[in-house]
Short mmCIF file of N, CA and C in Angstrom, two decimals:
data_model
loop_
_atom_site.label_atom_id
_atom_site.label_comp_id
_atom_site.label_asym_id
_atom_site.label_seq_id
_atom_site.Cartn_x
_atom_site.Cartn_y
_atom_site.Cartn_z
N UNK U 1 213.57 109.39 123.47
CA UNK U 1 214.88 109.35 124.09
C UNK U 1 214.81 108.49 125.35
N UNK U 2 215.54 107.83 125.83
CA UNK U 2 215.96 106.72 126.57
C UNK U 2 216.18 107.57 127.93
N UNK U 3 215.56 107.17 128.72
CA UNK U 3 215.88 108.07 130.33
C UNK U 3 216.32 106.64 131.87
N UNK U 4 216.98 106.93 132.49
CA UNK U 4 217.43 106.15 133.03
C UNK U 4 216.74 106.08 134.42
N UNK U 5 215.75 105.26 135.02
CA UNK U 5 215.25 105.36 136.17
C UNK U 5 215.28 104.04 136.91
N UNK U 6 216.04 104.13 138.14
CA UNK U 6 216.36 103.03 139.13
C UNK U 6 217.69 102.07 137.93
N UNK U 7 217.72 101.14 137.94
CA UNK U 7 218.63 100.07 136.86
C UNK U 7 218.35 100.28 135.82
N UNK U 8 217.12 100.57 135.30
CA UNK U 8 216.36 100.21 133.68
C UNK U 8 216.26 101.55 132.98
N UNK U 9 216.55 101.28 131.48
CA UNK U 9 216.43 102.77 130.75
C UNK U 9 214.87 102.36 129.83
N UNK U 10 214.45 103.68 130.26
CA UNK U 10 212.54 103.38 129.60
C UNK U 10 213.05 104.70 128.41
N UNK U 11 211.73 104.92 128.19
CA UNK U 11 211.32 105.68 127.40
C UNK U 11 210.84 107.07 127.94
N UNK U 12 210.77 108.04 127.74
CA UNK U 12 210.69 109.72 128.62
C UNK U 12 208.91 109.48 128.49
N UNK U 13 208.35 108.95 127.67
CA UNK U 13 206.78 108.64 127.63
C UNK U 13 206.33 108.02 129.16
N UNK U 14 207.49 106.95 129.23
CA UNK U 14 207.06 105.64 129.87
C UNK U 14 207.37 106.14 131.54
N UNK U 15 208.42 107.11 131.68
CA UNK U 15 208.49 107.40 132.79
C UNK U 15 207.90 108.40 133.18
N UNK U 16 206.72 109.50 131.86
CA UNK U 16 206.09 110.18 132.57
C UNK U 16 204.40 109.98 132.88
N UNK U 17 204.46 108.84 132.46
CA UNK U 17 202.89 107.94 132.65
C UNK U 17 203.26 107.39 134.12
N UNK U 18 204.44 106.69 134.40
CA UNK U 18 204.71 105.96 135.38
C UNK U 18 204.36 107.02 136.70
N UNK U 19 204.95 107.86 136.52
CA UNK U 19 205.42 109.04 137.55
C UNK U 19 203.68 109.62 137.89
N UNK U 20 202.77 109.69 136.63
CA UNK U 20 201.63 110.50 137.15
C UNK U 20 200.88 109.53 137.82
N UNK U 21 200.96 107.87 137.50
CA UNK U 21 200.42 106.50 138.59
C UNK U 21 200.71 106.40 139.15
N UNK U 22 202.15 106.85 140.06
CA UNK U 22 202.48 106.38 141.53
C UNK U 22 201.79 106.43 142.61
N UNK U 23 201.20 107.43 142.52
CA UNK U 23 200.03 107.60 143.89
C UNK U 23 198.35 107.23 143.98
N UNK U 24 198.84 105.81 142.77
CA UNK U 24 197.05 105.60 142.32
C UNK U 24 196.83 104.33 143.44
N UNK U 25 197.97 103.85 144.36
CA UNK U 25 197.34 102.66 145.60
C UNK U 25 196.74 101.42 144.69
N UNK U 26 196.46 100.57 146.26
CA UNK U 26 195.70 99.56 145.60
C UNK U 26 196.85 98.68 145.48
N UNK U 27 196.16 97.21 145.05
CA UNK U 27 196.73 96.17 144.72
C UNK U 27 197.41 95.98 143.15
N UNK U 28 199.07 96.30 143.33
CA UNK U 28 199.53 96.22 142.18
C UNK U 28 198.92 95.47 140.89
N UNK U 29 199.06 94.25 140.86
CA UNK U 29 198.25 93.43 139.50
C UNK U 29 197.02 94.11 139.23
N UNK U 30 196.50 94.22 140.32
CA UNK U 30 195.15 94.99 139.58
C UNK U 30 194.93 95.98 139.31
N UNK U 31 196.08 97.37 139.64
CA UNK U 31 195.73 98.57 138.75
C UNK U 31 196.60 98.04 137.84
N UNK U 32 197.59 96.97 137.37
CA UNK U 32 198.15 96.93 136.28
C UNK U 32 197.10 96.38 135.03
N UNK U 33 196.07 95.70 135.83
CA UNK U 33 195.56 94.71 134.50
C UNK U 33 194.18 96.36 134.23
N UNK U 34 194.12 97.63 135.24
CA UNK U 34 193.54 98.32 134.78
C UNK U 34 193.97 99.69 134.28
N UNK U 35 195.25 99.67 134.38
CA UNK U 35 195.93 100.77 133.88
C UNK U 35 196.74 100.12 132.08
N UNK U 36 196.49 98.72 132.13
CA UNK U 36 197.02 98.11 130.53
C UNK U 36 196.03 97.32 130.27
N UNK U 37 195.21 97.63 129.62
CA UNK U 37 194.42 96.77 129.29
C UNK U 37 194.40 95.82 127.90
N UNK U 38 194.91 96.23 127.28
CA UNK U 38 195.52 95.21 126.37
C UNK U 38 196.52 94.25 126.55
N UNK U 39 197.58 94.52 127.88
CA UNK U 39 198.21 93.35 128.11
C UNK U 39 197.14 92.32 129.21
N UNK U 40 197.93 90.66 128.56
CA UNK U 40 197.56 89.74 129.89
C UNK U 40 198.38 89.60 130.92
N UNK U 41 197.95 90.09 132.20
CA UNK U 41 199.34 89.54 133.23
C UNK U 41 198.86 88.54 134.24
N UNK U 42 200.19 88.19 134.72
CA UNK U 42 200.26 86.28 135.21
C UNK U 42 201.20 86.94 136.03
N UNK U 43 201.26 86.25 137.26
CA UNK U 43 202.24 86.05 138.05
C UNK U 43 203.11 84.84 138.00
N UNK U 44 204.47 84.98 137.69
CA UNK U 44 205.60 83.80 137.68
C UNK U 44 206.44 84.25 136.41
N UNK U 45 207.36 83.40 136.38
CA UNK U 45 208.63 83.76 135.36
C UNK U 45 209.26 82.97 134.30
N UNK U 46 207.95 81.96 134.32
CA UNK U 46 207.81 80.87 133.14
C UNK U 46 207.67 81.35 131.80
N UNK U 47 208.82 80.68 130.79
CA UNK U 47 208.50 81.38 129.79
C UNK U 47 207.37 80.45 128.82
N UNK U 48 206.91 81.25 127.82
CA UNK U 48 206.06 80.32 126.98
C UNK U 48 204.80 80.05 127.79
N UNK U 49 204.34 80.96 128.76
CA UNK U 49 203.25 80.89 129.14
C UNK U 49 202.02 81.62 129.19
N UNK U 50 200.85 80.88 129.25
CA UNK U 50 200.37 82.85 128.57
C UNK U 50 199.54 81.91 127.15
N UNK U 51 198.80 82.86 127.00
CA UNK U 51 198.32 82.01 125.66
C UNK U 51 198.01 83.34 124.76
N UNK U 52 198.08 83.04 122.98
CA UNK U 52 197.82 84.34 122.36
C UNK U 52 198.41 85.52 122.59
N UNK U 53 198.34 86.77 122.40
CA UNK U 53 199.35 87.59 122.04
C UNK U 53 199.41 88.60 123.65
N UNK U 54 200.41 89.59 123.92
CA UNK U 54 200.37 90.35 124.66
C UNK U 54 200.50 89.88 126.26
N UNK U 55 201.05 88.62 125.87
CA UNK U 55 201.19 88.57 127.93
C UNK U 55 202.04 89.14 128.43
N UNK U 56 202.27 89.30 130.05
CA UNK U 56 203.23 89.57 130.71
C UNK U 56 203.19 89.26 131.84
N UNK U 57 203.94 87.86 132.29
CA UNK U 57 204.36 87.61 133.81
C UNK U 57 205.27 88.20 134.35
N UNK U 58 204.86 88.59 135.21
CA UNK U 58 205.74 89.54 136.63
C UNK U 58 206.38 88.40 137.85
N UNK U 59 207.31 88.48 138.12
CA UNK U 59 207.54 87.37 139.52
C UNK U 59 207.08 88.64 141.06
N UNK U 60 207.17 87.33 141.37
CA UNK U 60 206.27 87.34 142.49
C UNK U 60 206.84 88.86 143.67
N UNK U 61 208.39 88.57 143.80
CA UNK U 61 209.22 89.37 144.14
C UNK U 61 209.23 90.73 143.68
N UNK U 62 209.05 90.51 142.43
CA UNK U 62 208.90 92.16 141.62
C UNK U 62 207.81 92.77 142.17
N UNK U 63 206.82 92.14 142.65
CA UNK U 63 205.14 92.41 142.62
C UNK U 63 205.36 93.31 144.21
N UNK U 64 205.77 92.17 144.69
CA UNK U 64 206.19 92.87 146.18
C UNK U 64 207.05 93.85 146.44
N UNK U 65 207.55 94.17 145.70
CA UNK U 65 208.70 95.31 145.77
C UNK U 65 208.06 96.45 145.13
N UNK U 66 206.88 96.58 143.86
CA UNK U 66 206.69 97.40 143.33
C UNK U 66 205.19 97.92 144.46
N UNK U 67 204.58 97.36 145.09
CA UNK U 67 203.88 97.57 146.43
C UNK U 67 204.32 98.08 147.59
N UNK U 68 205.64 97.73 148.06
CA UNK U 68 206.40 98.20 148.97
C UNK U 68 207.64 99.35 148.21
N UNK U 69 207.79 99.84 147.36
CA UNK U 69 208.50 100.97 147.12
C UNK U 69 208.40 101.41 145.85
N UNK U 70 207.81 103.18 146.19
CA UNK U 70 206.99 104.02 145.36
C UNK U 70 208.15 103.77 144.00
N UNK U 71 209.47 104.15 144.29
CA UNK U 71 210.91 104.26 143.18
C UNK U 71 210.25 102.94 142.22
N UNK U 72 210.42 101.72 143.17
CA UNK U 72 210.31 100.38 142.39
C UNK U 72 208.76 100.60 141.21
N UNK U 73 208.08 101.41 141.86
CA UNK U 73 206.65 101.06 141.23
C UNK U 73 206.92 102.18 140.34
N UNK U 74 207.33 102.91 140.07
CA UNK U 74 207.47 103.70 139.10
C UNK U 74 208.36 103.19 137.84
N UNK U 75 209.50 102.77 138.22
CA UNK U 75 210.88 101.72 136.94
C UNK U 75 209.77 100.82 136.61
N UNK U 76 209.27 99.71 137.08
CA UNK U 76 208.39 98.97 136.19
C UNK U 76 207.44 99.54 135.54
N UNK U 77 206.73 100.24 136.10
CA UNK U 77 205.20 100.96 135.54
C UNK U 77 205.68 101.13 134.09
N UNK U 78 207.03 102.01 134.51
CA UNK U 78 207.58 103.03 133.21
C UNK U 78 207.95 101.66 131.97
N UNK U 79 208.28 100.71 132.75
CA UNK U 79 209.08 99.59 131.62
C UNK U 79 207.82 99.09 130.71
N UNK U 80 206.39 98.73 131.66
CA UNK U 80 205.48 97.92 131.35
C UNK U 80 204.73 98.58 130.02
N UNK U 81 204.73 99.98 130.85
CA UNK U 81 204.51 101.17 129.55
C UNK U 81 205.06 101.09 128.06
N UNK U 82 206.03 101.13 128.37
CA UNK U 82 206.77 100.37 127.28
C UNK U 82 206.69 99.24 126.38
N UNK U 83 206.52 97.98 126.94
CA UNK U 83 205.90 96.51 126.65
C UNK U 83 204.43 97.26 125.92
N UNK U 84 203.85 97.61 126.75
CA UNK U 84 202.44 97.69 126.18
C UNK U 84 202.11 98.64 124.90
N UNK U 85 203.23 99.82 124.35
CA UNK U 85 203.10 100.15 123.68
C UNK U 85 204.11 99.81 122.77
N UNK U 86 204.81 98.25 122.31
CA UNK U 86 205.80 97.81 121.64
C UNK U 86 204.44 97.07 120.83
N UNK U 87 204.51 97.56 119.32
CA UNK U 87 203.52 96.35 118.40
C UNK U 87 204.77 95.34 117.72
N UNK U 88 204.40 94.19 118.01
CA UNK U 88 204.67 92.91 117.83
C UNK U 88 203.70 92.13 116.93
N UNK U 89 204.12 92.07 116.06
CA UNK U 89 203.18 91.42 115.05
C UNK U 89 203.87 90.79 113.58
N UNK U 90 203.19 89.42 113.44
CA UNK U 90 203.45 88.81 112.16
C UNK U 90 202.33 87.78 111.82
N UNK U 91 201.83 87.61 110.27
CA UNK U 91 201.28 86.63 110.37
C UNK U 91 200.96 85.04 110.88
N UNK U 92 202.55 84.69 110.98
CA UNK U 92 202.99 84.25 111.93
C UNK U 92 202.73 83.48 112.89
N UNK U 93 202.69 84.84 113.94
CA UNK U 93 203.22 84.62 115.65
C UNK U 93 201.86 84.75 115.84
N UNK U 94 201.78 83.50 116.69
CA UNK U 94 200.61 82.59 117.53
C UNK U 94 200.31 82.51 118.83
N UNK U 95 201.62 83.36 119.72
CA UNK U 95 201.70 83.82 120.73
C UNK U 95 203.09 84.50 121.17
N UNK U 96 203.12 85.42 122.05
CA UNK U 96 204.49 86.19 122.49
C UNK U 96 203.89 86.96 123.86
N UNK U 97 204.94 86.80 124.61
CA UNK U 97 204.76 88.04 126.08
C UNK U 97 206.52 88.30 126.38
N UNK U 98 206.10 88.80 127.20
CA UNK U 98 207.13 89.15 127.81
C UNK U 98 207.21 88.50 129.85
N UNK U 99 208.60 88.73 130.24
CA UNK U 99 208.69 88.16 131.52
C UNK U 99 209.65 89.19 132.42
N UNK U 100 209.44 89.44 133.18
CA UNK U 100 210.32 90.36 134.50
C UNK U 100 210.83 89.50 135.46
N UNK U 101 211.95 89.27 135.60
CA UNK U 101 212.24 88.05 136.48
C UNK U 101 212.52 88.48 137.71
N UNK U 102 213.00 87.45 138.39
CA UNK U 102 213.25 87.62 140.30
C UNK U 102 214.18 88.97 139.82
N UNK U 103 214.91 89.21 139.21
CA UNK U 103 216.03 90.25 139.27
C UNK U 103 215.49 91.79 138.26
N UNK U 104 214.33 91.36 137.79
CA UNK U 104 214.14 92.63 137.36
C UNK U 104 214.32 92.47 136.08
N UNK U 105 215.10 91.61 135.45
CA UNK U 105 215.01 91.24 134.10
C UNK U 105 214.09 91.31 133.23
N UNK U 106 214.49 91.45 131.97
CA UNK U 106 213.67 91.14 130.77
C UNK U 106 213.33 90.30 130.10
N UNK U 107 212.34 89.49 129.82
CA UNK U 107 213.09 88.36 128.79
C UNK U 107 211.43 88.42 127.55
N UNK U 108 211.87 88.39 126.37
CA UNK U 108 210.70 87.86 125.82
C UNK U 108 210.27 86.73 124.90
N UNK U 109 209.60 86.56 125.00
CA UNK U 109 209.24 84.65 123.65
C UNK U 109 208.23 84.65 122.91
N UNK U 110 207.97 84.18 121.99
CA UNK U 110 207.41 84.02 121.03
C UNK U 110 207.20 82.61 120.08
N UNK U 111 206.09 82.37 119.65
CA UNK U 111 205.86 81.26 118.87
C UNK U 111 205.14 81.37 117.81
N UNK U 112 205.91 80.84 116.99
CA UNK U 112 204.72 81.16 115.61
C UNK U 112 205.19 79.64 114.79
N UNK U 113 203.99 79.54 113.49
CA UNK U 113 203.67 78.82 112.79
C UNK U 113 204.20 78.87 111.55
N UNK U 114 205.47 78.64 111.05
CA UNK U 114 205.73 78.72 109.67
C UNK U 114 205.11 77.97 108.48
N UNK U 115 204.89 78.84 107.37
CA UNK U 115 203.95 78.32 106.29
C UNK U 115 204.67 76.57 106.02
N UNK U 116 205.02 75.74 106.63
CA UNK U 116 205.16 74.86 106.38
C UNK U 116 204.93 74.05 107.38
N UNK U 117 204.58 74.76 108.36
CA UNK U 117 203.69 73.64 109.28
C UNK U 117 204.91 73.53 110.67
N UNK U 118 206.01 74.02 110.72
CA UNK U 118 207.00 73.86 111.82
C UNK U 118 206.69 74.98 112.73
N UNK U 119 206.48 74.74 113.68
CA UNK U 119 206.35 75.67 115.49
C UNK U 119 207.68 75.75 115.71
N UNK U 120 208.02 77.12 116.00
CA UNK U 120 209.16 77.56 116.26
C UNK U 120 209.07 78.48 117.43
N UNK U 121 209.77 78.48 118.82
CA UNK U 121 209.50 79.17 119.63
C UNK U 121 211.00 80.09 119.95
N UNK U 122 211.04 80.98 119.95
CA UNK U 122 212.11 81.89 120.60
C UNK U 122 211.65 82.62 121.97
N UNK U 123 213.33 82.78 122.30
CA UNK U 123 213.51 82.91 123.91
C UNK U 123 214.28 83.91 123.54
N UNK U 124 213.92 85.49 124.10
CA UNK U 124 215.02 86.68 124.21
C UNK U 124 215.29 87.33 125.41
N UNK U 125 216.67 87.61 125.77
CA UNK U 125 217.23 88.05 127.23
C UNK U 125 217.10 89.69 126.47
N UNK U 126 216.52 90.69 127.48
CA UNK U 126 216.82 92.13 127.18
C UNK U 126 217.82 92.44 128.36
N UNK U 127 218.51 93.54 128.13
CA UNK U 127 219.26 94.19 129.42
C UNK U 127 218.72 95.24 129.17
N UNK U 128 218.03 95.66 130.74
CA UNK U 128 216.70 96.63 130.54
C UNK U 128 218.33 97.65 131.27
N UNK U 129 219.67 97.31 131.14
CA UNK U 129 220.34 98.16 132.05
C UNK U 129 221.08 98.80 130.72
N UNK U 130 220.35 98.81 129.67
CA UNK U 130 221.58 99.20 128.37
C UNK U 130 220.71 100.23 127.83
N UNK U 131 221.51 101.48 127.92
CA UNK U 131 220.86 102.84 127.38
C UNK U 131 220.05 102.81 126.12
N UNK U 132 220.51 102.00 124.89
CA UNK U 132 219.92 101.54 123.46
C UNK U 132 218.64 100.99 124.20
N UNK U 133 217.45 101.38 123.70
CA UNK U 133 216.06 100.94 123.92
C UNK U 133 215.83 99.40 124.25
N UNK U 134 215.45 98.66 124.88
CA UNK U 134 215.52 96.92 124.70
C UNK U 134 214.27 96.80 123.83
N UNK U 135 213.52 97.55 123.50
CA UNK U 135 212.55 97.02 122.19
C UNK U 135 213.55 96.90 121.06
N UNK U 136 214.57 97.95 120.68
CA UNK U 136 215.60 97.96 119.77
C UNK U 136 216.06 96.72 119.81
N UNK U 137 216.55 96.47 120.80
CA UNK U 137 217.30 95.61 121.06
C UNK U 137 217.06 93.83 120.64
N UNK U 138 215.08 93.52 120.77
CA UNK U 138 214.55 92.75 120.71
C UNK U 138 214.56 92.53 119.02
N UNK U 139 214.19 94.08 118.40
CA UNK U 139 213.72 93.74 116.88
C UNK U 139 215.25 93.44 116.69
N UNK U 140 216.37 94.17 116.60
CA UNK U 140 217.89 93.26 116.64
C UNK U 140 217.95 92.04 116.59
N UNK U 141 217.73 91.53 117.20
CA UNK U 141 217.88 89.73 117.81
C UNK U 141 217.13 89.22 117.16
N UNK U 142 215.66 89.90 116.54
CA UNK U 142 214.74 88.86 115.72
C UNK U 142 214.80 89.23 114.46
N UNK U 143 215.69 89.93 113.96
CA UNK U 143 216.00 90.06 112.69
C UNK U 143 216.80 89.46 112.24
N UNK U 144 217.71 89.18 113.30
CA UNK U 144 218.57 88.90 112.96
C UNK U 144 218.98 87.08 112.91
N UNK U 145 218.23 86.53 114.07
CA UNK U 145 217.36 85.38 113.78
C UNK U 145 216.62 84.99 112.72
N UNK U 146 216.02 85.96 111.44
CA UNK U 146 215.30 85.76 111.00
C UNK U 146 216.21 86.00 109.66
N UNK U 147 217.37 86.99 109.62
CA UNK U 147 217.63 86.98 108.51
C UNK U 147 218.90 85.51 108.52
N UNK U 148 219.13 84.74 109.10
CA UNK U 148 220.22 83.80 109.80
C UNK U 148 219.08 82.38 109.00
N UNK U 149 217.81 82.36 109.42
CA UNK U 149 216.86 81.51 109.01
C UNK U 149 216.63 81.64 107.10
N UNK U 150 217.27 82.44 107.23
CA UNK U 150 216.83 82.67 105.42
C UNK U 150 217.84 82.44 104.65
N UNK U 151 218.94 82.60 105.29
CA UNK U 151 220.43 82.23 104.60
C UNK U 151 220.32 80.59 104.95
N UNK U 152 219.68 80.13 105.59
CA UNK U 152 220.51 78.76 105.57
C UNK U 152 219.14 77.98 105.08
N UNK U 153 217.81 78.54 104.96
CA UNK U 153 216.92 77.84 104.01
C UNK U 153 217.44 78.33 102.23
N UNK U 154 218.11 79.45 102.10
CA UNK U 154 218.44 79.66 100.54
C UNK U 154 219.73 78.62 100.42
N UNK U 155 220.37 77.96 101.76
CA UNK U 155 221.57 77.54 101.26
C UNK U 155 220.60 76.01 100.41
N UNK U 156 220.00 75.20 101.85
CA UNK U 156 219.21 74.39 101.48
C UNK U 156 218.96 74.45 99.88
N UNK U 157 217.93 75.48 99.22
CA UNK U 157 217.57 75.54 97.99
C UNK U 157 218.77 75.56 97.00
N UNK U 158 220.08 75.83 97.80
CA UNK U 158 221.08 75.87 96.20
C UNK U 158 221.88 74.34 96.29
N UNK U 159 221.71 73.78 97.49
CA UNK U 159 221.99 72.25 97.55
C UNK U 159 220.93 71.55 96.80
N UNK U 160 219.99 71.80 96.64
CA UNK U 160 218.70 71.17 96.04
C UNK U 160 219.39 70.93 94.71
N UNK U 161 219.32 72.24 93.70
CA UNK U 161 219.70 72.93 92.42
C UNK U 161 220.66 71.79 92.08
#
């Protein structure tokens, strides 16, 4: 179930992992790269950066805010929680992360290799402010991308015919 903490709605998992790390100190990035260890994190808000699967750039602003206020470090923790336990996977995809922007935003991208040799990269906006899960929200958009890609390669094949 979807719980609402600071702007962003997490997950009741994500905000009660977040909540038992608040008082773990230290230099944010680095209990993040040791409290997730399967994600990569980068500082900045570039998308498509990052190499291979599981990144996540944070901006710089977020970083500082989640250092300077316990509330702030808890909404991300709880979000990142989230990211890190979203499986993302296709034979595919050759790389994907995710991004937190100056505003707290979501965004995620992805690139993969279609069996015909074309690199295709997608760019997704989440609104981490919309009660519906934004992982929901993500497989939405790439399904729907994907089922949009299949109608107009079957149209292709009946122009062929």
């Amino acid at each position: 179930m979807a719980v609402k903490v600071g702007n962003s709605y997490v997950s009741e998992a994500a905000l009660s992992f977040a909540k038992a790390q608040e008082n773990s100190g230290g230099e944010v990035l680095k209990d993040l790269k040791e409290k997730f260890p399967n994600l990569k994190f980068q500082v900045g808000t570039a998308p498509f950066s990052g190499s291979g699967l599981n990144n996540v750039s944070i901006s710089p602003k977020i970083l500082r805010e989640m250092q300077n206020n316990p509330e702030k470090r808890v909404e991300y923790e709880a979000l990142i929680y989230d990211i890190s336990n979203t499986n993302i996977s296709s034979p595919n995809l050759k790389a994907h992360g995710f991004i937190i922007d100056d505003n707290g935003g979501l965004r995620g991208w992805g690139i993969s290799q279609q069996d015909n040799g074309e690199i295709k990269r997608v760019k997704v906006t989440l609104d981490k402010n919309d009660k519906k899960s934004w992982w929901q929200n993500l497989l939405d958009e790439l399904n729907a991308k994907k089922s949009a890609a299949k109608i107009k390669s079957s149209n292709k094949i009946n122009l062929l015919a």
